JSON list of C-alpha atoms in Angstrom, two decimals:
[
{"chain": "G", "resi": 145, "resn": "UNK", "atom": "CA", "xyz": [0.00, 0.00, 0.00]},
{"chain": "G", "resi": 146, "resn": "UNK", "atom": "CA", "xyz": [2.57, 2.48, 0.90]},
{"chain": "G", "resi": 147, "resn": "UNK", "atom": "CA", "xyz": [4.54, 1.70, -1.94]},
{"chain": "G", "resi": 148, "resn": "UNK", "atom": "CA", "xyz": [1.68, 2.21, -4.52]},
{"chain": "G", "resi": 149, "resn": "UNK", "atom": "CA", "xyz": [0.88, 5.59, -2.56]},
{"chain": "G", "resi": 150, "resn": "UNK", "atom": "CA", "xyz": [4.26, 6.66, -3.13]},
{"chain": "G", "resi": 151, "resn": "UNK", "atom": "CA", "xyz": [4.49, 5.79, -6.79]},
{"chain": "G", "resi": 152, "resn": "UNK", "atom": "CA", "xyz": [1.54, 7.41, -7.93]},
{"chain": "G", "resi": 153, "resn": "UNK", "atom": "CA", "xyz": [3.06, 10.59, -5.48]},
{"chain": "G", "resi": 154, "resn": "UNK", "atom": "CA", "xyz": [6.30, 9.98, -7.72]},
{"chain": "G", "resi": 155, "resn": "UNK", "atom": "CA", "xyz": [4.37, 9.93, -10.89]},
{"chain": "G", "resi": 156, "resn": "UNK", "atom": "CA", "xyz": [2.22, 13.20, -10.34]},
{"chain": "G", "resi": 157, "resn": "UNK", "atom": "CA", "xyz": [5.63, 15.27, -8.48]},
{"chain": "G", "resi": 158, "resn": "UNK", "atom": "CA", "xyz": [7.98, 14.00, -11.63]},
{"chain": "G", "resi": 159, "resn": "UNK", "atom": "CA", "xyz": [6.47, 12.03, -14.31]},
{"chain": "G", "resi": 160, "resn": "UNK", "atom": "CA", "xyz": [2.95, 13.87, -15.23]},
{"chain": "G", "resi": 161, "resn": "UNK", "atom": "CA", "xyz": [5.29, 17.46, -15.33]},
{"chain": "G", "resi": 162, "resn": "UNK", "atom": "CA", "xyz": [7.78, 15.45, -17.63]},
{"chain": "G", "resi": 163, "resn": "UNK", "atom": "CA", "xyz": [5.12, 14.27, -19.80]},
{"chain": "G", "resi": 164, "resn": "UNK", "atom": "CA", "xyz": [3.50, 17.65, -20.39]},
{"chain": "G", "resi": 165, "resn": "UNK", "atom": "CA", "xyz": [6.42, 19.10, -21.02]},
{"chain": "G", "resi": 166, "resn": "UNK", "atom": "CA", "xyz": [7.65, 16.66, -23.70]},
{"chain": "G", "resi": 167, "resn": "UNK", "atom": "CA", "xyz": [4.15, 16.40, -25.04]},
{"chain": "G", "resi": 168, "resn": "UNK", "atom": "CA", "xyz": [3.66, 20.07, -25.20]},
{"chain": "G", "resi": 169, "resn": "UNK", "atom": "CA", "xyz": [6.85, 20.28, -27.35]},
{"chain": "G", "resi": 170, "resn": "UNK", "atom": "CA", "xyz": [6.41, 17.53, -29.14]},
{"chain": "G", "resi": 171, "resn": "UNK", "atom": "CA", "xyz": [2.85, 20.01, -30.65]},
{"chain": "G", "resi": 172, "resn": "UNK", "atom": "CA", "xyz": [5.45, 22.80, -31.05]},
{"chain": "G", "resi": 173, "resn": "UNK", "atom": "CA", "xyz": [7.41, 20.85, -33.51]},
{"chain": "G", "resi": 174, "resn": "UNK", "atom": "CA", "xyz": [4.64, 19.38, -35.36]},
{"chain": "G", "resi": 175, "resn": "UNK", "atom": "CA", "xyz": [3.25, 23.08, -35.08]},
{"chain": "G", "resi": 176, "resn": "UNK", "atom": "CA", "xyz": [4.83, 24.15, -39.23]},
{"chain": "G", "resi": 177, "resn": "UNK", "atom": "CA", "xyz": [3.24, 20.97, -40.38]},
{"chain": "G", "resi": 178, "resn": "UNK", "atom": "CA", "xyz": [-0.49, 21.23, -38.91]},
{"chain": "G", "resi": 179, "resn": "UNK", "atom": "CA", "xyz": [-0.01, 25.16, -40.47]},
{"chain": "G", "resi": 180, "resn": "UNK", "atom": "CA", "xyz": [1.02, 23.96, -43.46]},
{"chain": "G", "resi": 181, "resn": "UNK", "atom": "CA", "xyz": [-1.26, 21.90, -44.74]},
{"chain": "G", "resi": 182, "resn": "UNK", "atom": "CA", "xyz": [-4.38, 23.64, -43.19]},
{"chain": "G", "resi": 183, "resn": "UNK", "atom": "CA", "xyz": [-4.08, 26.01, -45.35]},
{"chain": "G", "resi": 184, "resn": "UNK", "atom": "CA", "xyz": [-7.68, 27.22, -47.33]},
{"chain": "G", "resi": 185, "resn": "UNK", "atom": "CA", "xyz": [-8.28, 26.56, -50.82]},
{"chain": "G", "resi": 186, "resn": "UNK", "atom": "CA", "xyz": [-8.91, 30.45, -51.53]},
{"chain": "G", "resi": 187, "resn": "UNK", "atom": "CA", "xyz": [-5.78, 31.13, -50.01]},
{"chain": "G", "resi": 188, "resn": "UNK", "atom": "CA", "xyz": [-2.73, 31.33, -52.18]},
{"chain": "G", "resi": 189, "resn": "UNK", "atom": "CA", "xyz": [0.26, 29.03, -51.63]},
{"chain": "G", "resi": 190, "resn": "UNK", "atom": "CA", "xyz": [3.06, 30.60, -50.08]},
{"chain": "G", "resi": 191, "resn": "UNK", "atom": "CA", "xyz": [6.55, 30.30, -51.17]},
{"chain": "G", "resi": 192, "resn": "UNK", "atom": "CA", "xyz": [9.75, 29.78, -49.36]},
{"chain": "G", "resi": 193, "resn": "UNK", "atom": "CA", "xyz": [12.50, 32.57, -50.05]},
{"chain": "G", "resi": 194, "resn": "UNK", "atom": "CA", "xyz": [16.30, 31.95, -49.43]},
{"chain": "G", "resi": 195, "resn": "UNK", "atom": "CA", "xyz": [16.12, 32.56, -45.74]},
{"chain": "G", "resi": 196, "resn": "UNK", "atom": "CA", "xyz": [13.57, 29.67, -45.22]},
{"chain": "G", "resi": 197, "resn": "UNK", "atom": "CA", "xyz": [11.08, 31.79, -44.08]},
{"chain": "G", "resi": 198, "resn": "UNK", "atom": "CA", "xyz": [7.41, 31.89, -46.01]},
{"chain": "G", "resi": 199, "resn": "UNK", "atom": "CA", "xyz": [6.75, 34.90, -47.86]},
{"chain": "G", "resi": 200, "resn": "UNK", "atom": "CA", "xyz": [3.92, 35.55, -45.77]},
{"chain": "G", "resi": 201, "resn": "UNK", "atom": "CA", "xyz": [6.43, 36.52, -43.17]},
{"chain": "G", "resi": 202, "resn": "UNK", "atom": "CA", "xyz": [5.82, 40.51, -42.33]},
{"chain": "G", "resi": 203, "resn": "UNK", "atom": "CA", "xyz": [8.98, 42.00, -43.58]},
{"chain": "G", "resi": 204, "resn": "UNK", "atom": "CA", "xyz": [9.39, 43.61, -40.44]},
{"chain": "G", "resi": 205, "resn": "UNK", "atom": "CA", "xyz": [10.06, 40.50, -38.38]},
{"chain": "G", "resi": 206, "resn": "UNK", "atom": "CA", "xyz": [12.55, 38.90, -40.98]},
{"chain": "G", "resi": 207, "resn": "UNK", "atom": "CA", "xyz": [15.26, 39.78, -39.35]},
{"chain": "G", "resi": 208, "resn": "UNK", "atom": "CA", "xyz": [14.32, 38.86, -35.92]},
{"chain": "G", "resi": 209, "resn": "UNK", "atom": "CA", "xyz": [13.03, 35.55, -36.47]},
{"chain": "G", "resi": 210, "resn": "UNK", "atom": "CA", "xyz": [16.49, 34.97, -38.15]},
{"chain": "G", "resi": 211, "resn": "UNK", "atom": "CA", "xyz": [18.73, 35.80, -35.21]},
{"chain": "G", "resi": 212, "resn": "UNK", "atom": "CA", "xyz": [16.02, 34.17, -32.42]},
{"chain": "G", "resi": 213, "resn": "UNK", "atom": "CA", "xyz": [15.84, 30.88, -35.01]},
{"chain": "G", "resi": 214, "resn": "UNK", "atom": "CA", "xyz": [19.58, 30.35, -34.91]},
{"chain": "G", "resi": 215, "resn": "UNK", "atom": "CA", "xyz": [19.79, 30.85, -30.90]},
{"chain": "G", "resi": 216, "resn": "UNK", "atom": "CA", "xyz": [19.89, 26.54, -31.06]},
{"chain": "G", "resi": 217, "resn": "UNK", "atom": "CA", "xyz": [19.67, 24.14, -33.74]},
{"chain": "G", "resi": 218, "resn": "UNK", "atom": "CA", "xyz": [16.21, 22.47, -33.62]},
{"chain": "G", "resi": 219, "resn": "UNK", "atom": "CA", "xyz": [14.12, 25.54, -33.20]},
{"chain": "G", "resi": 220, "resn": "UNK", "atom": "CA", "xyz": [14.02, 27.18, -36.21]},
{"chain": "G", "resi": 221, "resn": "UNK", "atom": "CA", "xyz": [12.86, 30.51, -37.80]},
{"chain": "G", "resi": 222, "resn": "UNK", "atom": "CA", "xyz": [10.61, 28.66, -39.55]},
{"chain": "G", "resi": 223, "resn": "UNK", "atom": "CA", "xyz": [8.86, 27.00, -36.73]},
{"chain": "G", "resi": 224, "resn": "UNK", "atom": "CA", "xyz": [9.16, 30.19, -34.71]},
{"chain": "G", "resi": 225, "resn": "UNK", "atom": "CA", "xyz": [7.26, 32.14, -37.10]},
{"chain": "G", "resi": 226, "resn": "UNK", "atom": "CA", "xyz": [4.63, 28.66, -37.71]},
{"chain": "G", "resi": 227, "resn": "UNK", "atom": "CA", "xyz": [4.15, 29.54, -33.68]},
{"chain": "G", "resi": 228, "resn": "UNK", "atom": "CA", "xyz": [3.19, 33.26, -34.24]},
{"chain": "G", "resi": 229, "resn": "UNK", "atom": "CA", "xyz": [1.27, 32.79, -36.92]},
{"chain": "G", "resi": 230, "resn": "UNK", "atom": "CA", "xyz": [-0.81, 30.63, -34.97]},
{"chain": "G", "resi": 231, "resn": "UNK", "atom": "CA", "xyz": [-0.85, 32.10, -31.94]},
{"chain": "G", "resi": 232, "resn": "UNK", "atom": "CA", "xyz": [-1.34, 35.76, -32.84]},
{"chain": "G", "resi": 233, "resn": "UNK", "atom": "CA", "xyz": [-1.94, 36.11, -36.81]},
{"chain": "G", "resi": 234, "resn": "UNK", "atom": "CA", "xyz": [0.83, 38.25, -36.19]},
{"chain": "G", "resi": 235, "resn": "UNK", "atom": "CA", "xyz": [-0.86, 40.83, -34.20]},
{"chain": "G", "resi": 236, "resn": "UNK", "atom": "CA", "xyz": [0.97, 42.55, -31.62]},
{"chain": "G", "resi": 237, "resn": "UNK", "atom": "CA", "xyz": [-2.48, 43.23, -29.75]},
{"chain": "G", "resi": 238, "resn": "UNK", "atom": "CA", "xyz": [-3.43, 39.85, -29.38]},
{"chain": "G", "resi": 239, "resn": "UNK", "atom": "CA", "xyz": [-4.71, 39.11, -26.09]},
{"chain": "G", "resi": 240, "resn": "UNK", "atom": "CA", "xyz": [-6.38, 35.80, -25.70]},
{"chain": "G", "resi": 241, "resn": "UNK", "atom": "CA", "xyz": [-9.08, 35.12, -23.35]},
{"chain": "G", "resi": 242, "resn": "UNK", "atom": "CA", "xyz": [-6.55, 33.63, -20.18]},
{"chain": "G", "resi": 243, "resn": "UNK", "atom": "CA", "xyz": [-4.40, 36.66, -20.87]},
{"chain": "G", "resi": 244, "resn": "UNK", "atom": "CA", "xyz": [-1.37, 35.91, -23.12]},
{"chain": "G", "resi": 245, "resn": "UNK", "atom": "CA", "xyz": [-0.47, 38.62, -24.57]},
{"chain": "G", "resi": 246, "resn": "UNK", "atom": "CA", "xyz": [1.47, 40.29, -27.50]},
{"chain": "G", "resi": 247, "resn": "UNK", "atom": "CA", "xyz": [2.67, 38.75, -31.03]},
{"chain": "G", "resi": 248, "resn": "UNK", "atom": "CA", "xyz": [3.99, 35.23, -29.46]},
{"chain": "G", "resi": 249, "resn": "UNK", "atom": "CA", "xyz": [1.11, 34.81, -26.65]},
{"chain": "G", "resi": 250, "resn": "UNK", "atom": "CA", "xyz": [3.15, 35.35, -23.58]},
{"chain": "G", "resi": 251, "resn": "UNK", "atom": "CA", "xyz": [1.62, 34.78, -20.31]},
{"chain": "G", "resi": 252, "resn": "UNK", "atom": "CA", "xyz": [2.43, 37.18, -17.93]},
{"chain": "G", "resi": 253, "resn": "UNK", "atom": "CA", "xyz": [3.74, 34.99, -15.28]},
{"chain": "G", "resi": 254, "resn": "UNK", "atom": "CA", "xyz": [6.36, 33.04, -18.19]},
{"chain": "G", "resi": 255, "resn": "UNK", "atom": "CA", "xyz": [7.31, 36.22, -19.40]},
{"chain": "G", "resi": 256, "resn": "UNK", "atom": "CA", "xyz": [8.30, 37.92, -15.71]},
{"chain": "G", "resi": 257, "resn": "UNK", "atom": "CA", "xyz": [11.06, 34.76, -15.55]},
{"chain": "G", "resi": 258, "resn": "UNK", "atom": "CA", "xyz": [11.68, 34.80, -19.90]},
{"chain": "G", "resi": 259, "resn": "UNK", "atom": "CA", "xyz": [10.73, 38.03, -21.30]},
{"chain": "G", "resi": 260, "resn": "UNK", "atom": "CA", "xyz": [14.29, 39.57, -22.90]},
{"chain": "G", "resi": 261, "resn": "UNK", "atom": "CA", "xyz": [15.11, 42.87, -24.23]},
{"chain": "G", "resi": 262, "resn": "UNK", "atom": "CA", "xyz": [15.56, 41.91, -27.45]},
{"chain": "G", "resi": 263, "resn": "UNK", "atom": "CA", "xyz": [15.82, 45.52, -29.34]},
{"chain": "G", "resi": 264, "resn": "UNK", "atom": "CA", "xyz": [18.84, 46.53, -26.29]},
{"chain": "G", "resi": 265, "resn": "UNK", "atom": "CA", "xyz": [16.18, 49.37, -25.39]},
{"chain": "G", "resi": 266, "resn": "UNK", "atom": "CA", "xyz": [16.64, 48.64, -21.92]},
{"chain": "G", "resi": 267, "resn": "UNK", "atom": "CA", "xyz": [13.44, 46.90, -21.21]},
{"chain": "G", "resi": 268, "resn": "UNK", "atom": "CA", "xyz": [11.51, 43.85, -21.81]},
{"chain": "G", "resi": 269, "resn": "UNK", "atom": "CA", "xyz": [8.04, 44.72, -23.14]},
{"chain": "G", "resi": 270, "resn": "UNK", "atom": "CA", "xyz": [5.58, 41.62, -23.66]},
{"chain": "G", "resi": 271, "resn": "UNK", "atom": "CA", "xyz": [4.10, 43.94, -26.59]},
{"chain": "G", "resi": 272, "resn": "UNK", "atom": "CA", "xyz": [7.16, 44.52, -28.12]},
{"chain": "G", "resi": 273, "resn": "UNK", "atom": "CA", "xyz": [7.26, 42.51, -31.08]},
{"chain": "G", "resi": 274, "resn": "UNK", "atom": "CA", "xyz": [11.26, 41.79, -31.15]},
{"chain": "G", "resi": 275, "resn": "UNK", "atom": "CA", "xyz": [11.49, 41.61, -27.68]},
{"chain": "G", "resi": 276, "resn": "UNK", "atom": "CA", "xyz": [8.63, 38.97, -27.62]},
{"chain": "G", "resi": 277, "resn": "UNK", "atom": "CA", "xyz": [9.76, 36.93, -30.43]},
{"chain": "G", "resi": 278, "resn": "UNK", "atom": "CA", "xyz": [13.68, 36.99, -28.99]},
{"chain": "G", "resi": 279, "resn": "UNK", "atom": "CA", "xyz": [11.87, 35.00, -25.78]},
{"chain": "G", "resi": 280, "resn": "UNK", "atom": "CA", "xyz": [10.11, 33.32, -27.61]},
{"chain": "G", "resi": 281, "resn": "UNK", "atom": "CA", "xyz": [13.37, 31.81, -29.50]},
{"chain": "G", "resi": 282, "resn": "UNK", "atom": "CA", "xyz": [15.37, 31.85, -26.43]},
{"chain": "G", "resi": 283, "resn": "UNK", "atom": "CA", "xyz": [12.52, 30.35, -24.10]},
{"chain": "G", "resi": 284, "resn": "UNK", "atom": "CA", "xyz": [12.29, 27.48, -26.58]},
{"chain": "G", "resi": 285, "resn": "UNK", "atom": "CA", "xyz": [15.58, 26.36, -26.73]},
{"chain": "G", "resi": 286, "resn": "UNK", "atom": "CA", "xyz": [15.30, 26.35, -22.57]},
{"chain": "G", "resi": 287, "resn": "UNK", "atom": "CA", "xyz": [12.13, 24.28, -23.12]},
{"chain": "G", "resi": 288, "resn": "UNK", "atom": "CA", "xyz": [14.21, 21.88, -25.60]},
{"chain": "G", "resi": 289, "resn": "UNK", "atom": "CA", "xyz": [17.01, 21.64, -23.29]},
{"chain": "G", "resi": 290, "resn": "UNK", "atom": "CA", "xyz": [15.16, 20.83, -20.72]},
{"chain": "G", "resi": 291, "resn": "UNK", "atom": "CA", "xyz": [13.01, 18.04, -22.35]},
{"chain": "G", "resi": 292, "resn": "UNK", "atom": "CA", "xyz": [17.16, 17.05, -23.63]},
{"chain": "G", "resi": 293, "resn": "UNK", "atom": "CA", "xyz": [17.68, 16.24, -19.66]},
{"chain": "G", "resi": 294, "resn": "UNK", "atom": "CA", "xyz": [14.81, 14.23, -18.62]},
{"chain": "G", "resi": 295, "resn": "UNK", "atom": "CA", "xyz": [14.87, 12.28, -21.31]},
{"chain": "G", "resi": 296, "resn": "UNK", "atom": "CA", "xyz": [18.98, 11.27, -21.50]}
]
């Protein structure tokens, strides 16, 4: 009895935690395929330019998607701007109805321990559309680093 009391304590202190967090990334990295081919007949196919990035990529977060896609290996522009795109449609006024906020859907607690300053203004702003998607980048590669550990 004590023994099965202290497994399932095990399991919901360790395992459950372990298994969100590897199944929640495991939807982030199927995240560029599920966009990809949901796309809507009326809509037209968009095309890959040399950076990898779609062309229906605002120009105005090329470059930031760039730099925060190369902060590690496995998360990529790509899938970093597959993430916005779902999350916010781009909009750096999304709030959703639990309260993330901003372009890549912060919640305020997550972004008080992994918002960055990603424009070197001096401040992290949850609004701020490089400084969000620099966390997000950099806040992903913690997330696979961690999932790394508890599974090696």
């Amino acid at each position: 009895m004590i023994r099965s009391v202290l497994q399932r304590a095990l399991f919901w202190k360790v395992g459950l935690p372990v298994l969100l967090v590897l199944l929640g990334f495991g939807a982030l990295i199927m995240l560029p395929a599920i966009i990809a081919g949901g796309s809507k007949p009326e809509q037209a196919e968009a095309t890959t330019s040399v950076d990898g990035l779609s062309d229906a990529v605002p120009a105005e977060y090329r470059e930031i998607l760039l730099r925060a896609g190369n902060i590690c290996e496995e998360i990529t522009p790509a899938l970093l701007a597959a993430q916005i795109e779902a999350e916010s449609g781009w909009s750096t006024e999304a709030t959703s109805p639990v309260g993330a906020a901003g372009i890549a859907q912060f919640m305020p607690e997550t972004w008080k321990g992994h918002g960055k300053d990603g424009d070197d203004d001096g401040k992290a702003d949850i609004r701020n559309p490089i400084d969000a998607i620099w966390s997000q980048g950099n806040y992903m590669c913690q997330l696979k680093t961690g999932v790394e550990a508890i599974t090696t």
